[in-house]
CSV table of C-alpha atoms in Angstrom, one decimal:
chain,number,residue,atom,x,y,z
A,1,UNK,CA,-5.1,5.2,16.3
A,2,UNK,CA,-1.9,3.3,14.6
A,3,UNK,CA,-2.8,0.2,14.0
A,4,UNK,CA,0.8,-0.7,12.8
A,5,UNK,CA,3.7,0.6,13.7
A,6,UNK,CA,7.4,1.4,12.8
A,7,UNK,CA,9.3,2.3,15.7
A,8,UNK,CA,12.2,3.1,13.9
A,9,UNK,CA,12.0,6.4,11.3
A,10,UNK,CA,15.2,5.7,9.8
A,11,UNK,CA,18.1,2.8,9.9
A,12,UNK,CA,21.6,2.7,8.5
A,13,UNK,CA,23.7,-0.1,7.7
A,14,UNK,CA,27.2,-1.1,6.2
A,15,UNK,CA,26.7,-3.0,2.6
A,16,UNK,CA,26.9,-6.6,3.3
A,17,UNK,CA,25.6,-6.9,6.6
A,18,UNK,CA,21.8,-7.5,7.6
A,19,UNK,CA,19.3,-5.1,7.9
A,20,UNK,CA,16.7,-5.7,10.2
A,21,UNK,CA,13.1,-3.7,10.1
A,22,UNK,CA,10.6,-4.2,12.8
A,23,UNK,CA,7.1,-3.8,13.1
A,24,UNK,CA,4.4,-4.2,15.4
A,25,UNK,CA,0.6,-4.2,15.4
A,26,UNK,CA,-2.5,-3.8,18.0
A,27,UNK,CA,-5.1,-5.5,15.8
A,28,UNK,CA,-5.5,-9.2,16.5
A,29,UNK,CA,-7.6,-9.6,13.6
A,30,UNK,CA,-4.7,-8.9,11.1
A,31,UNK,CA,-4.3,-12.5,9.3
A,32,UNK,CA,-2.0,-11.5,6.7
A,33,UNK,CA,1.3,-9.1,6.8
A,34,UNK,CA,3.2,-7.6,3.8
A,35,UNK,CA,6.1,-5.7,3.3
A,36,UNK,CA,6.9,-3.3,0.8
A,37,UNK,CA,9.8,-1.2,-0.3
A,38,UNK,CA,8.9,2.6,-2.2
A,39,UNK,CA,11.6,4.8,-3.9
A,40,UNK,CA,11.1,7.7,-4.0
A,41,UNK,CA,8.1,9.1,-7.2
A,42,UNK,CA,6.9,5.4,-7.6
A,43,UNK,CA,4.5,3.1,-5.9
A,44,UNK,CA,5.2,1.3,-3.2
A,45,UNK,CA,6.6,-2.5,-4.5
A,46,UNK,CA,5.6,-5.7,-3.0
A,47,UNK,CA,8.4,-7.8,-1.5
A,48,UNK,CA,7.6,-10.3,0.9
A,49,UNK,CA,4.3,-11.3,2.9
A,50,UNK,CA,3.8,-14.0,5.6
A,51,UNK,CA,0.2,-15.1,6.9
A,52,UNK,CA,-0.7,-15.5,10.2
A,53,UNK,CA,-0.3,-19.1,10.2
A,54,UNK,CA,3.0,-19.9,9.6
A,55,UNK,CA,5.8,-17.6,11.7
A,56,UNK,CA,8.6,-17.5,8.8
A,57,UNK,CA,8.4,-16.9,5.4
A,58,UNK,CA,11.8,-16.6,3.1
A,59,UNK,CA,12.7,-15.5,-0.6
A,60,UNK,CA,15.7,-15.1,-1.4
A,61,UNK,CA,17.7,-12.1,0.4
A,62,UNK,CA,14.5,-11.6,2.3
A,63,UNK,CA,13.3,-13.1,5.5
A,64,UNK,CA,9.8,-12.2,7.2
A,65,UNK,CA,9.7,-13.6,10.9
A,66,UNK,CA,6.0,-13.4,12.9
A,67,UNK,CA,6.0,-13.5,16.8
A,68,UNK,CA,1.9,-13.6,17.0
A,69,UNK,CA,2.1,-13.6,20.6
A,70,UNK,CA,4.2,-10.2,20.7
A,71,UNK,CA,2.4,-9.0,17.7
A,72,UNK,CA,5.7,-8.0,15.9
A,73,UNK,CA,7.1,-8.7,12.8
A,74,UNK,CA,10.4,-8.4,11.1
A,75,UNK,CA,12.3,-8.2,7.8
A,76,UNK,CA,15.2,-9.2,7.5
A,77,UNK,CA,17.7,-8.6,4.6
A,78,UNK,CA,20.9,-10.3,4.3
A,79,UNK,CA,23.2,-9.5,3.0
A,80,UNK,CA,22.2,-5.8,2.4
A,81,UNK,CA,23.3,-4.2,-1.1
A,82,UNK,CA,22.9,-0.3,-2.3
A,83,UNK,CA,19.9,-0.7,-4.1
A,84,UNK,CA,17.9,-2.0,-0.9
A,85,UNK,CA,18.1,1.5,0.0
A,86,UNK,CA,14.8,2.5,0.1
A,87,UNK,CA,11.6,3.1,2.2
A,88,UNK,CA,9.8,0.5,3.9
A,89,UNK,CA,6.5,-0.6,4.6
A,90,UNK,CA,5.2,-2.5,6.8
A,91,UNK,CA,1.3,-3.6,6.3
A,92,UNK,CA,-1.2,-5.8,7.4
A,93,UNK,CA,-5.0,-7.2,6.4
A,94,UNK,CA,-7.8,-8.7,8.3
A,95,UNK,CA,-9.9,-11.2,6.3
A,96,UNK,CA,-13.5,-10.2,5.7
A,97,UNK,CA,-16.5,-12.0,4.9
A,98,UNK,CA,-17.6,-10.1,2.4
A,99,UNK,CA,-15.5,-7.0,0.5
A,100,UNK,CA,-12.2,-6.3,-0.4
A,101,UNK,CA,-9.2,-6.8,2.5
A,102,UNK,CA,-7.9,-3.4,3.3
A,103,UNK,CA,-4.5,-2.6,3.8
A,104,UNK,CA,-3.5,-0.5,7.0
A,105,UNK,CA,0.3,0.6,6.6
A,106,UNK,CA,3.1,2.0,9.5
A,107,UNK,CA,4.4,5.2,8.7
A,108,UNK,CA,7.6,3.5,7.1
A,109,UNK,CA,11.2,3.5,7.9
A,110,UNK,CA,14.0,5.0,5.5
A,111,UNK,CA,16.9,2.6,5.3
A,112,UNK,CA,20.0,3.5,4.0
A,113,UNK,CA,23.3,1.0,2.8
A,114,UNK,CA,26.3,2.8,2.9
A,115,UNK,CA,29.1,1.4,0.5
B,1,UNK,CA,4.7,-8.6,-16.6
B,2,UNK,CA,1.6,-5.5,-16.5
B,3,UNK,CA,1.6,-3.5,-13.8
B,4,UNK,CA,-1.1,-1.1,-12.4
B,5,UNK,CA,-1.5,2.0,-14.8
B,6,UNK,CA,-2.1,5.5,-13.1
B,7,UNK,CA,-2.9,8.4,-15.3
B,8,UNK,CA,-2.2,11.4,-15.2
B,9,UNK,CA,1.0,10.9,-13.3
B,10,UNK,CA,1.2,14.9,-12.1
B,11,UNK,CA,-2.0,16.8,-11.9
B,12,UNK,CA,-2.3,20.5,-10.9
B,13,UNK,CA,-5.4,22.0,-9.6
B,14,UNK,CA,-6.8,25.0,-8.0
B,15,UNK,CA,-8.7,25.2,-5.3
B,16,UNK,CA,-12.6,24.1,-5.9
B,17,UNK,CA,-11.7,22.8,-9.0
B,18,UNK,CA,-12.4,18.9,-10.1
B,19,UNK,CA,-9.7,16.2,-10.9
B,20,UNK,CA,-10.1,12.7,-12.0
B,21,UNK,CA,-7.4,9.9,-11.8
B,22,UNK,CA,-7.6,6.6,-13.5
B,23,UNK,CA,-6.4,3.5,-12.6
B,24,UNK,CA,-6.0,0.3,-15.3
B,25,UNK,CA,-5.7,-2.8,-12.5
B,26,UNK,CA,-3.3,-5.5,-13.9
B,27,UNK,CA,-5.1,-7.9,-16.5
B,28,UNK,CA,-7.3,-10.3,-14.8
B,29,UNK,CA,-7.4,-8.7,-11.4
B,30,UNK,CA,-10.8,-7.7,-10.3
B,31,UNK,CA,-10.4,-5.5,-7.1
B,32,UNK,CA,-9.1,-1.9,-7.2
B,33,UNK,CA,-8.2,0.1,-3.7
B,34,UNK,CA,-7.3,4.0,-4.1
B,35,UNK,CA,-4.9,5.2,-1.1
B,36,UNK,CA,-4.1,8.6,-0.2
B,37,UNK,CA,-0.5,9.5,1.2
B,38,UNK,CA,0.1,12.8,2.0
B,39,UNK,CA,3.2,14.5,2.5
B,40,UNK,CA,5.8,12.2,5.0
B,41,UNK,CA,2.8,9.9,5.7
B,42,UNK,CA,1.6,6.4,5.3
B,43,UNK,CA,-0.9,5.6,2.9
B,44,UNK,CA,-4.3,5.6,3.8
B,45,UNK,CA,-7.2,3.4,2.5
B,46,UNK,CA,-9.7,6.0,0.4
B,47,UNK,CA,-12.1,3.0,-1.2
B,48,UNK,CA,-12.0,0.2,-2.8
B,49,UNK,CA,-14.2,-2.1,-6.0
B,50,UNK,CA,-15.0,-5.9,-6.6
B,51,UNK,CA,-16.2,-6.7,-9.6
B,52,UNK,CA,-17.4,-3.4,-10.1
B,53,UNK,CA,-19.6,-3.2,-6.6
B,54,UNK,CA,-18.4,-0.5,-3.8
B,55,UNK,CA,-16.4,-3.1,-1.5
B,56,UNK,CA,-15.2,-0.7,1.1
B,57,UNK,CA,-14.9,2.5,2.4
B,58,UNK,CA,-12.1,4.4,4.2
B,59,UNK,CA,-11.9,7.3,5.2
B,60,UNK,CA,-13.0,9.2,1.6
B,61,UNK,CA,-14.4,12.7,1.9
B,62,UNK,CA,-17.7,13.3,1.0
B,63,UNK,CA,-16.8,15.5,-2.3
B,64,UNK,CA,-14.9,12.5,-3.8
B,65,UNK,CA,-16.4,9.3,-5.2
B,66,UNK,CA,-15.1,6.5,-7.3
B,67,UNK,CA,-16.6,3.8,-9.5
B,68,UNK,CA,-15.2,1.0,-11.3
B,69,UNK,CA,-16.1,0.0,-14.7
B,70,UNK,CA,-17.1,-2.8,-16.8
B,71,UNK,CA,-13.7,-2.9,-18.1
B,72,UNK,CA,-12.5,-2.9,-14.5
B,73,UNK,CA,-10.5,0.0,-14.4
B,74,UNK,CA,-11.5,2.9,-11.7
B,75,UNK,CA,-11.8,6.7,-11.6
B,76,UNK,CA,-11.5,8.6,-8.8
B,77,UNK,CA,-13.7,12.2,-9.2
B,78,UNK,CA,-12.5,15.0,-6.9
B,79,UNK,CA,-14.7,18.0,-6.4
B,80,UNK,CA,-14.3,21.2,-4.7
B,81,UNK,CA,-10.2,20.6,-4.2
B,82,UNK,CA,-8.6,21.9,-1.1
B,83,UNK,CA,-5.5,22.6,-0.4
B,84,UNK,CA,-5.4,19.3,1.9
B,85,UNK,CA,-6.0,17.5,-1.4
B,86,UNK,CA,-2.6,17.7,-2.1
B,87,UNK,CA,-0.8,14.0,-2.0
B,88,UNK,CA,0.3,11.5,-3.6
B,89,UNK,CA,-3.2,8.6,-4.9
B,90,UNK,CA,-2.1,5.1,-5.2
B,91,UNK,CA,-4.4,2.4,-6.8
B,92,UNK,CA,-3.4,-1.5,-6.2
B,93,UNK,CA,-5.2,-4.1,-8.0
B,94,UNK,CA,-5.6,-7.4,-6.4
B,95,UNK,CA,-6.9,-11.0,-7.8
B,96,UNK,CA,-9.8,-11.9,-5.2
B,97,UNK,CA,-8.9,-15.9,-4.0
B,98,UNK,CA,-11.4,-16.2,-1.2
B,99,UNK,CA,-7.9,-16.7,1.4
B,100,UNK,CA,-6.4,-14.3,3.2
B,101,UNK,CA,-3.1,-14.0,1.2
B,102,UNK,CA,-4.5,-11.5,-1.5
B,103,UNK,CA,-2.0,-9.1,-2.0
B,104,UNK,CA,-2.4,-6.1,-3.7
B,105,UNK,CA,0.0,-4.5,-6.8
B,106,UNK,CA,0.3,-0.9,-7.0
B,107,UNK,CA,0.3,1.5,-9.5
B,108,UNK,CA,3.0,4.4,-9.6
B,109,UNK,CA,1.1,7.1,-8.2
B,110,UNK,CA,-1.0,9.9,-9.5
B,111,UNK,CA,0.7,13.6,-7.5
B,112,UNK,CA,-1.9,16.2,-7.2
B,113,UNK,CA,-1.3,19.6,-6.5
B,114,UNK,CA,-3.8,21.8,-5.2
B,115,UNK,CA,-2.5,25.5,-5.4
């Protein structure tokens, strides 16, 4: 049972133009959505998280949009440079009670910025 | 800035042996989660500690076990190693803030390889 998903295996786009991941979940109790980006022999990097309270969250090159209702996310990154090139995650949280908050990833999507 | 410390960084086993990996959480962070990615997959939550207390538990076979120690860094033992062992262990420290937006840090990876 995937509990978040990336559609989307693999994108490519031209250096300087916006890439755009997606995501999208079936858990409604997910309160808290992260992204990170994983080269290849390392661990995956945190980049950008949004909670489920606000629907857009930006730093810098990076832009994380929530649609709650549609339970889908997006990154955006604009504009896209080689070293973006990377592999994606998408993951999410639910807040507990008591214990530590769990992440549940999607399987990832490989993007690739072509000079 | 510290980052999460994984050692070793490549282990090589045979099958039925034990493995241990450790895991040094950044300074001051007090939760540690071990993830399991195997080959072309997503990570998936193993376990995870707060302040040294079993927090959660994913799906973590039987003939592994963790703790965390007073120090707060974590070992993950590995008994009776299959070949299915094989993948890359993550650990991600996190700083426990009572919200939602606790996000975790990961380490580089520990890659086992069960022949």
């Amino acid at each position: 049972d995937q509990q978040v998903k990336q559609n989307s295996p693999s994108l490519s786009v031209q250096e300087g133009r916006i890439s755009i991941l997606n995501c999208d979940y079936t858990n409604s109790m997910f309160d808290y959505f992260l992204w990170y980006k994983k080269y290849p022999a390392e661990g995956p990097t945190f980049l950008i998280s949004i909670s489920s309270i606000k629907d857009k969250n930006e730093d810098g090159r990076f832009t994380v949009f929530l649609n709650k209702s549609a339970k889908h996310l997006s990154l955006h990154i604009v504009p896209s440079q080689p070293g973006d090139s990377a592999v994606y995650f998408c993951a999410a949280s639910a807040r507990r009670i008591q214990g530590a908050q769990k992440l549940v990833f999607g399987q990832g999507t490989r993007l690739t910025i072509n000079p | 800035a510290a980052g999460v410390i994984q050692s070793p960084r490549h282990l090589i086993k045979e099958k039925r042996e034990t493995a241990t990996l450790k895991c040094y959480p950044i300074p001051r962070h007090d939760t540690v989660y071990w993830y399991q990615q195997g080959p072309g997959q997503d990570p998936q939550f193993l376990i995870s500690f707060y302040e040294k207390m079993q927090s959660d538990k994913g799906s973590i076979p039987d003939r592994f076990s963790a703790q965390q120690f007073s120090d707060y860094h974590s070992e993950l033992n590995m008994s009776s190693l299959e070949l299915g062992d094989s993948a890359l262990y993550f650990c991600a420290s996190s700083l426990r803030t009572g919200s939602p937006q606790e996000t975790q840090y990961f380490g580089p990876g520990t890659r086992l390889l069960v022949l």
